[in-house]
Short mmCIF file of C-alpha atoms in Angstrom, two decimals:
data_model
loop_
_atom_site.label_atom_id
_atom_site.label_comp_id
_atom_site.label_asym_id
_atom_site.label_seq_id
_atom_site.Cartn_x
_atom_site.Cartn_y
_atom_site.Cartn_z
CA UNK A 1422 16.05 7.12 20.98
CA UNK A 1423 14.05 4.15 19.14
CA UNK A 1424 10.35 4.43 18.03
CA UNK A 1425 9.62 1.67 20.66
CA UNK A 1426 10.38 4.03 23.27
CA UNK A 1427 7.11 6.09 22.54
CA UNK A 1428 4.91 2.93 22.78
CA UNK A 1429 2.16 3.10 25.42
CA UNK A 1430 -1.30 0.78 25.99
CA UNK A 1431 -4.13 2.63 24.99
CA UNK A 1432 -7.80 1.08 25.58
CA UNK A 1433 -9.77 1.53 22.61
CA UNK A 1434 -12.63 2.77 24.70
CA UNK A 1435 -10.33 6.06 25.71
CA UNK A 1436 -10.37 6.81 21.70
CA UNK A 1437 -12.62 10.07 21.71
CA UNK A 1438 -15.05 9.11 18.57
CA UNK A 1439 -17.09 12.60 19.38
CA UNK A 1440 -16.46 16.00 21.12
CA UNK A 1441 -17.73 16.79 24.13
CA UNK A 1442 -21.23 18.93 24.42
CA UNK A 1443 -19.26 22.20 25.05
CA UNK A 1444 -15.93 22.67 23.41
CA UNK A 1445 -14.91 23.58 27.19
CA UNK A 1446 -16.03 20.89 28.44
CA UNK A 1447 -13.13 18.66 28.54
CA UNK A 1448 -10.86 17.67 31.08
CA UNK A 1449 -7.03 19.41 31.42
CA UNK A 1450 -3.92 17.33 32.87
CA UNK A 1451 -1.55 20.08 33.71
CA UNK A 1452 2.24 18.89 33.55
CA UNK A 1453 5.07 20.60 35.35
CA UNK A 1454 8.07 19.84 33.36
CA UNK A 1455 10.08 20.72 36.13
CA UNK A 1456 9.14 18.68 38.64
CA UNK A 1457 7.08 15.98 37.11
CA UNK A 1458 4.12 16.68 39.37
CA UNK A 1459 0.31 16.22 37.92
CA UNK A 1460 -2.82 18.03 38.61
CA UNK A 1461 -5.94 17.26 37.32
CA UNK A 1462 -8.37 19.79 36.19
CA UNK A 1463 -11.38 21.23 33.70
CA UNK A 1464 -10.21 22.92 30.50
CA UNK A 1465 -12.44 25.58 32.02
CA UNK A 1466 -9.99 26.45 34.85
CA UNK A 1467 -7.61 27.88 32.07
CA UNK A 1468 -8.09 31.71 32.57
CA UNK A 1469 -6.70 30.85 36.60
CA UNK A 1470 -3.88 29.00 35.14
CA UNK A 1471 -2.82 31.91 32.91
CA UNK A 1472 -1.23 35.39 34.05
CA UNK A 1473 -1.62 39.03 32.68
CA UNK A 1474 1.61 39.29 30.70
CA UNK A 1475 1.46 35.91 29.02
CA UNK A 1476 0.63 35.41 25.23
CA UNK A 1477 -1.08 32.89 24.14
CA UNK A 1478 -0.34 31.90 20.51
CA UNK A 1479 -2.89 30.05 17.89
CA UNK A 1480 -3.01 28.29 14.78
CA UNK A 1481 -5.41 29.91 12.47
CA UNK A 1482 -5.64 27.30 9.73
CA UNK A 1483 -9.15 26.43 8.45
CA UNK A 1484 -9.49 23.02 8.31
CA UNK A 1485 -11.10 22.33 4.13
CA UNK A 1486 -13.65 19.35 3.49
CA UNK A 1487 -10.71 17.42 2.13
CA UNK A 1488 -12.36 13.78 1.25
CA UNK A 1489 -13.91 13.21 -2.01
CA UNK A 1490 -15.80 10.10 -3.01
CA UNK A 1491 -15.48 9.37 -6.26
CA UNK A 1492 -15.15 6.74 -9.72
CA UNK A 1493 -12.77 6.13 -12.14
CA UNK A 1494 -14.49 6.25 -16.04
CA UNK A 1495 -14.41 2.67 -16.12
CA UNK A 1496 -16.72 2.37 -12.81
CA UNK A 1497 -14.06 1.67 -10.18
CA UNK A 1498 -14.69 3.39 -7.01
CA UNK A 1499 -12.05 5.66 -5.38
CA UNK A 1500 -11.41 7.36 -2.10
CA UNK A 1501 -9.36 11.07 -2.72
CA UNK A 1502 -7.92 12.72 0.41
CA UNK A 1503 -6.50 16.45 -0.51
CA UNK A 1504 -3.13 16.73 1.09
CA UNK A 1505 -2.42 20.19 -0.18
CA UNK A 1506 -4.35 22.60 -2.48
CA UNK A 1507 -1.57 23.97 -5.07
CA UNK A 1508 -3.56 26.63 -6.90
CA UNK A 1509 -6.99 27.36 -8.22
CA UNK A 1510 -7.37 24.68 -10.10
CA UNK A 1511 -4.75 21.68 -8.90
CA UNK A 1512 -3.89 20.14 -5.67
CA UNK A 1513 -2.12 16.91 -4.48
CA UNK A 1514 -3.96 14.13 -3.01
CA UNK A 1515 -3.66 10.38 -1.60
CA UNK A 1516 -5.73 8.23 -3.91
CA UNK A 1517 -7.27 5.06 -2.35
CA UNK A 1518 -8.53 2.54 -5.31
CA UNK A 1519 -8.25 -1.15 -6.05
CA UNK A 1520 -6.13 -0.22 -9.08
CA UNK A 1521 -4.74 3.63 -9.05
CA UNK A 1522 -5.55 6.01 -11.80
CA UNK A 1523 -2.95 6.74 -14.59
CA UNK A 1524 -1.98 9.92 -15.63
CA UNK A 1525 -4.25 11.90 -18.24
CA UNK A 1526 -7.42 9.44 -16.71
CA UNK A 1527 -10.67 11.36 -15.96
CA UNK A 1528 -12.12 10.42 -12.54
CA UNK A 1529 -16.05 11.43 -11.58
CA UNK A 1530 -17.15 13.24 -8.57
CA UNK A 1531 -20.57 12.24 -7.36
CA UNK A 1532 -22.50 14.80 -9.30
CA UNK A 1533 -20.57 14.41 -12.21
CA UNK A 1534 -17.96 16.77 -11.88
CA UNK A 1535 -14.70 15.80 -13.65
CA UNK A 1536 -11.18 15.85 -12.46
CA UNK A 1537 -8.23 14.91 -14.19
CA UNK A 1538 -4.88 12.98 -12.96
CA UNK A 1539 -2.03 14.59 -14.10
CA UNK A 1540 0.97 13.38 -12.88
CA UNK A 1541 2.12 10.99 -9.61
CA UNK A 1542 4.92 11.93 -7.70
CA UNK A 1543 5.91 9.29 -5.06
CA UNK A 1544 2.54 8.27 -2.98
CA UNK A 1545 0.90 11.75 -3.88
CA UNK A 1546 -1.42 12.11 -7.09
CA UNK A 1547 -1.72 15.34 -8.89
CA UNK A 1548 -5.52 16.08 -9.64
CA UNK A 1549 -6.23 18.99 -12.10
CA UNK A 1550 -9.92 20.66 -11.25
CA UNK A 1551 -12.28 22.13 -13.28
CA UNK A 1552 -12.19 25.81 -14.12
CA UNK A 1553 -14.56 26.56 -10.87
CA UNK A 1554 -11.45 25.83 -8.76
CA UNK A 1555 -10.37 23.19 -6.39
CA UNK A 1556 -11.67 24.88 -3.27
CA UNK A 1557 -15.07 25.76 -4.36
CA UNK A 1558 -15.45 21.88 -5.40
CA UNK A 1559 -14.77 20.95 -2.07
CA UNK A 1560 -16.91 23.15 -0.65
CA UNK A 1561 -19.76 22.10 -2.22
CA UNK A 1562 -18.89 18.28 -2.53
CA UNK A 1563 -16.17 17.51 0.31
CA UNK A 1564 -16.83 15.77 3.46
CA UNK A 1565 -14.72 16.62 6.85
CA UNK A 1566 -11.44 14.68 7.05
CA UNK A 1567 -11.85 13.29 10.33
CA UNK A 1568 -8.84 11.08 11.65
CA UNK A 1569 -8.50 7.22 10.39
CA UNK A 1570 -9.29 6.36 14.48
CA UNK A 1571 -12.76 8.02 14.49
CA UNK A 1572 -14.41 5.10 12.51
CA UNK A 1573 -17.27 6.71 11.55
CA UNK A 1574 -18.38 8.91 8.68
CA UNK A 1575 -18.91 12.57 9.04
CA UNK A 1576 -21.50 14.83 10.08
CA UNK A 1577 -22.90 18.35 9.77
CA UNK A 1578 -21.90 18.59 13.29
CA UNK A 1579 -18.26 17.85 12.45
CA UNK A 1580 -18.27 20.78 10.09
CA UNK A 1581 -18.63 23.29 12.59
CA UNK A 1582 -16.46 21.16 15.97
CA UNK A 1583 -13.76 19.84 14.01
CA UNK A 1584 -12.91 23.60 12.97
CA UNK A 1585 -11.59 26.24 15.85
CA UNK A 1586 -13.48 28.97 16.08
CA UNK A 1587 -10.96 31.50 15.32
CA UNK A 1588 -10.10 29.34 11.65
CA UNK A 1589 -9.89 31.83 9.19
CA UNK A 1590 -7.31 30.51 6.35
CA UNK A 1591 -8.36 27.70 4.60
CA UNK A 1592 -5.76 24.97 3.85
CA UNK A 1593 -5.53 22.45 6.55
CA UNK A 1594 -6.70 18.70 5.90
CA UNK A 1595 -6.16 17.79 9.56
CA UNK A 1596 -7.94 20.42 12.45
CA UNK A 1597 -5.12 21.73 14.95
CA UNK A 1598 -6.59 19.94 17.87
CA UNK A 1599 -5.50 21.79 20.84
CA UNK A 1600 -7.74 24.67 19.73
CA UNK A 1601 -10.62 22.83 19.56
CA UNK A 1602 -11.65 23.51 23.56
CA UNK A 1603 -11.67 27.28 23.11
CA UNK A 1604 -14.70 29.14 22.68
CA UNK A 1605 -15.06 32.71 21.89
CA UNK A 1606 -16.24 33.40 25.59
CA UNK A 1607 -13.26 32.19 26.65
CA UNK A 1608 -10.82 33.86 24.72
CA UNK A 1609 -12.56 36.84 25.75
CA UNK A 1610 -12.08 36.32 29.24
CA UNK A 1611 -8.48 35.60 28.48
CA UNK A 1612 -8.15 38.78 26.77
CA UNK A 1613 -9.94 40.65 29.46
CA UNK A 1614 -7.11 39.09 32.16
CA UNK A 1615 -4.59 40.86 30.46
CA UNK A 1616 -3.38 37.67 28.43
CA UNK A 1617 -2.08 38.38 24.67
CA UNK A 1618 -3.20 36.53 21.24
CA UNK A 1619 -1.22 36.47 18.11
CA UNK A 1620 -1.92 34.02 15.31
CA UNK A 1621 0.14 31.89 13.07
CA UNK A 1622 -0.65 29.84 9.99
CA UNK A 1623 0.51 26.09 9.81
CA UNK A 1624 -1.80 24.21 7.23
CA UNK A 1625 -1.95 20.71 9.06
CA UNK A 1626 -1.13 17.97 6.20
CA UNK A 1627 -2.50 14.35 6.17
CA UNK A 1628 0.81 13.48 7.21
CA UNK A 1629 0.42 14.17 10.77
CA UNK A 1630 -1.39 10.97 10.98
CA UNK A 1631 1.62 9.19 9.46
CA UNK A 1632 3.28 6.66 11.67
CA UNK A 1633 7.08 6.44 12.14
CA UNK A 1634 8.09 3.50 10.65
CA UNK A 1635 11.50 3.27 11.16
CA UNK A 1636 13.03 1.91 14.39
CA UNK A 1637 15.62 4.60 14.72
CA UNK A 1638 13.79 7.88 14.99
CA UNK A 1639 16.39 10.05 13.90
CA UNK A 1640 16.02 8.15 10.41
CA UNK A 1641 12.34 9.61 10.13
CA UNK A 1642 11.19 11.97 7.32
CA UNK A 1643 8.83 14.54 8.13
CA UNK A 1644 5.89 15.85 6.26
CA UNK A 1645 6.13 19.33 4.96
CA UNK A 1646 3.63 21.82 5.67
CA UNK A 1647 2.78 25.30 4.72
CA UNK A 1648 3.49 28.00 7.31
CA UNK A 1649 3.47 31.60 7.99
CA UNK A 1650 4.49 33.62 10.96
CA UNK A 1651 4.03 37.03 10.11
CA UNK A 1652 5.97 39.90 11.64
CA UNK A 1653 3.50 41.21 14.50
CA UNK A 1654 3.69 37.99 15.82
CA UNK A 1655 7.35 38.20 16.29
CA UNK A 1656 6.85 41.30 17.73
CA UNK A 1657 4.45 40.20 20.02
CA UNK A 1658 6.49 37.41 21.03
CA UNK A 1659 9.60 39.77 21.62
CA UNK A 1660 7.09 42.16 23.84
CA UNK A 1661 6.05 39.11 25.89
CA UNK A 1662 9.64 38.10 26.60
CA UNK A 1663 10.58 41.81 27.20
CA UNK A 1664 7.91 41.99 30.06
CA UNK A 1665 8.72 38.40 31.85
CA UNK A 1666 5.23 36.79 30.36
CA UNK A 1667 5.19 33.00 28.91
CA UNK A 1668 4.84 32.18 25.43
CA UNK A 1669 2.23 29.30 25.68
CA UNK A 1670 1.63 27.52 21.88
CA UNK A 1671 -2.02 26.55 21.58
CA UNK A 1672 -0.94 23.31 19.94
CA UNK A 1673 2.30 20.92 18.70
CA UNK A 1674 1.22 22.81 15.04
CA UNK A 1675 1.85 26.24 16.96
CA UNK A 1676 5.32 25.06 18.25
CA UNK A 1677 6.30 23.79 14.77
CA UNK A 1678 5.26 27.17 13.16
CA UNK A 1679 7.46 29.32 16.23
CA UNK A 1680 10.53 27.09 16.41
CA UNK A 1681 10.54 27.03 12.14
CA UNK A 1682 10.71 30.39 12.43
CA UNK A 1683 13.49 30.93 14.94
CA UNK A 1684 15.75 28.09 13.54
CA UNK A 1685 18.52 30.77 13.01
CA UNK A 1686 18.55 31.45 17.03
CA UNK A 1687 16.36 34.40 16.54
CA UNK A 1688 12.68 34.28 15.61
CA UNK A 1689 11.87 35.84 12.02
CA UNK A 1690 9.02 36.56 9.94
CA UNK A 1691 8.74 33.41 7.82
CA UNK A 1692 6.53 32.24 5.27
CA UNK A 1693 7.28 28.77 3.21
CA UNK A 1694 7.27 25.27 4.44
CA UNK A 1695 8.48 23.40 7.33
CA UNK A 1696 9.63 19.57 7.99
CA UNK A 1697 11.26 20.45 11.15
CA UNK A 1698 11.21 17.44 13.48
CA UNK A 1699 11.18 17.93 17.24
CA UNK A 1700 12.17 15.06 19.69
CA UNK A 1701 14.14 14.52 22.79
CA UNK A 1702 16.92 16.77 23.28
CA UNK A 1703 15.81 19.55 21.13
CA UNK A 1704 16.26 23.11 22.65
CA UNK A 1705 13.34 25.49 22.44
CA UNK A 1706 13.98 29.03 21.56
CA UNK A 1707 10.41 30.60 21.56
CA UNK A 1708 7.80 28.23 23.67
CA UNK A 1709 7.58 28.43 27.54
CA UNK A 1710 4.37 26.64 27.78
CA UNK A 1711 2.17 23.93 25.79
CA UNK A 1712 -1.27 22.99 25.59
CA UNK A 1713 -1.86 19.96 23.42
CA UNK A 1714 -4.25 17.19 23.10
CA UNK A 1715 -3.01 13.09 24.14
CA UNK A 1716 -1.11 11.79 21.03
CA UNK A 1717 -0.68 8.43 19.34
CA UNK A 1718 1.39 6.16 20.45
CA UNK A 1719 5.09 6.03 18.44
CA UNK A 1720 3.92 9.56 17.02
CA UNK A 1721 6.22 12.39 15.95
CA UNK A 1722 3.65 14.62 18.32
CA UNK A 1723 4.39 12.67 21.13
CA UNK A 1724 8.13 13.01 20.28
CA UNK A 1725 7.74 16.69 20.19
CA UNK A 1726 5.83 16.96 23.47
CA UNK A 1727 8.56 14.27 25.36
CA UNK A 1728 11.14 16.62 24.01
CA UNK A 1729 9.32 19.93 25.81
CA UNK A 1730 8.26 18.15 29.02
CA UNK A 1731 11.28 15.52 29.52
CA UNK A 1732 10.77 11.78 28.20
CA UNK A 1733 10.00 10.30 31.34
CA UNK A 1734 7.68 13.20 32.73
CA UNK A 1735 6.04 12.80 29.20
CA UNK A 1736 5.70 8.74 29.44
CA UNK A 1737 4.37 9.07 33.23
CA UNK A 1738 1.76 11.52 32.47
CA UNK A 1739 0.38 9.75 29.55
CA UNK A 1740 0.49 6.57 32.31
CA UNK A 1741 -1.75 8.52 34.47
CA UNK A 1742 -3.93 9.88 31.70
CA UNK A 1743 -4.69 6.27 30.73
CA UNK A 1744 -5.48 5.07 34.82
CA UNK A 1745 -7.60 8.07 35.23
CA UNK A 1746 -9.00 7.27 32.19
CA UNK A 1747 -8.42 10.27 30.09
CA UNK A 1748 -9.83 10.78 26.18
CA UNK A 1749 -7.69 10.57 23.57
CA UNK A 1750 -6.94 12.31 20.44
CA UNK A 1751 -8.60 14.85 18.35
CA UNK A 1752 -11.74 14.61 20.09
CA UNK A 1753 -10.40 14.22 23.51
CA UNK A 1754 -9.14 15.87 26.43
CA UNK A 1755 -5.70 18.19 26.61
CA UNK A 1756 -2.75 19.11 28.53
CA UNK A 1757 -1.31 22.17 30.17
CA UNK A 1758 2.70 21.48 29.98
CA UNK A 1759 5.33 23.76 31.51
CA UNK A 1760 8.83 23.04 29.59
CA UNK A 1761 11.43 21.52 31.37
CA UNK A 1762 14.42 23.66 30.51
CA UNK A 1763 16.77 21.10 31.01
CA UNK A 1764 16.98 17.28 29.31
CA UNK A 1765 18.66 14.74 31.12
CA UNK A 1766 21.35 13.17 28.41
CA UNK A 1767 20.67 10.00 29.52
CA UNK A 1768 16.96 10.27 28.24
CA UNK A 1769 18.19 10.82 25.07
CA UNK A 1770 21.28 8.89 23.70
CA UNK A 1771 24.02 10.47 21.81
CA UNK A 1772 22.27 11.94 19.09
CA UNK A 1773 19.74 14.94 20.31
CA UNK A 1774 18.66 18.16 18.23
CA UNK A 1775 16.10 18.69 15.14
CA UNK A 1776 15.59 17.72 11.83
#
């Protein structure tokens, strides 16, 4: 398939720049991947749309305040976006400036804290933080890394709303946005209904916003992200399948974590990195249903959804979402998708699968 196959026209007015007043206040477009049928609901209806015995799998990563404003010793201004904290004092980052800093040069943060540029690794810069530690400096001086399509400065409110209520493992530089719709009360009501829950960790990187630049999507190289799928998640999935329940991934990051841990054919405890690329033709091994937001045109996330629901079903659903003025992207509305168990080879061409 070609990148252009995943293009759709999105009016600027439909890009959500701020969250709804309440987390559950978004709309929910339900898509049946078998029939292609659509239903327009509210996210607050979710407890009525799942069954006792189902399993919701959440990504418990926590967004770090990964954007820093700084200057070089010479006075030139810099903007830093952390991609990954490597250890207590080192991190890989994107650096925006008129002239890139050289290895060995010092970078001054807003309060005078000094970072050192250690080395460059392709597009990323390796930075050394002071003894205080990288996460501590970020908590003190960092700004929430809002996506590039939210063209405003971050606010105090974003520190809470651009974070899921169940986040606990710090390391992401973008939120697993499907989870932003859940509040504690809804999670408790789902548990009371008999819906099971489990938590994986996938630290979302800034690469999630990087566009696909090649025409042939099979040539696209995914960024790597750190994941952890513990044994108790594998046990919960096995128990869900045994009782006839459905595994419902909350967000594409949960899908990528689960499917990465099942690349051998069976779900196994997995800790490390993943660069799995899911596009139409991929055979899903774990996930039955997906809760997700609406994604960028020509993005790898839209390709994943197209693999899950079927390409035609997905593009028809996005057309309907635009016509019905759903709110798009991180702070936007959501979808609940039933997986399409079969893919029409005519939709995907001769090369299908995972990368």
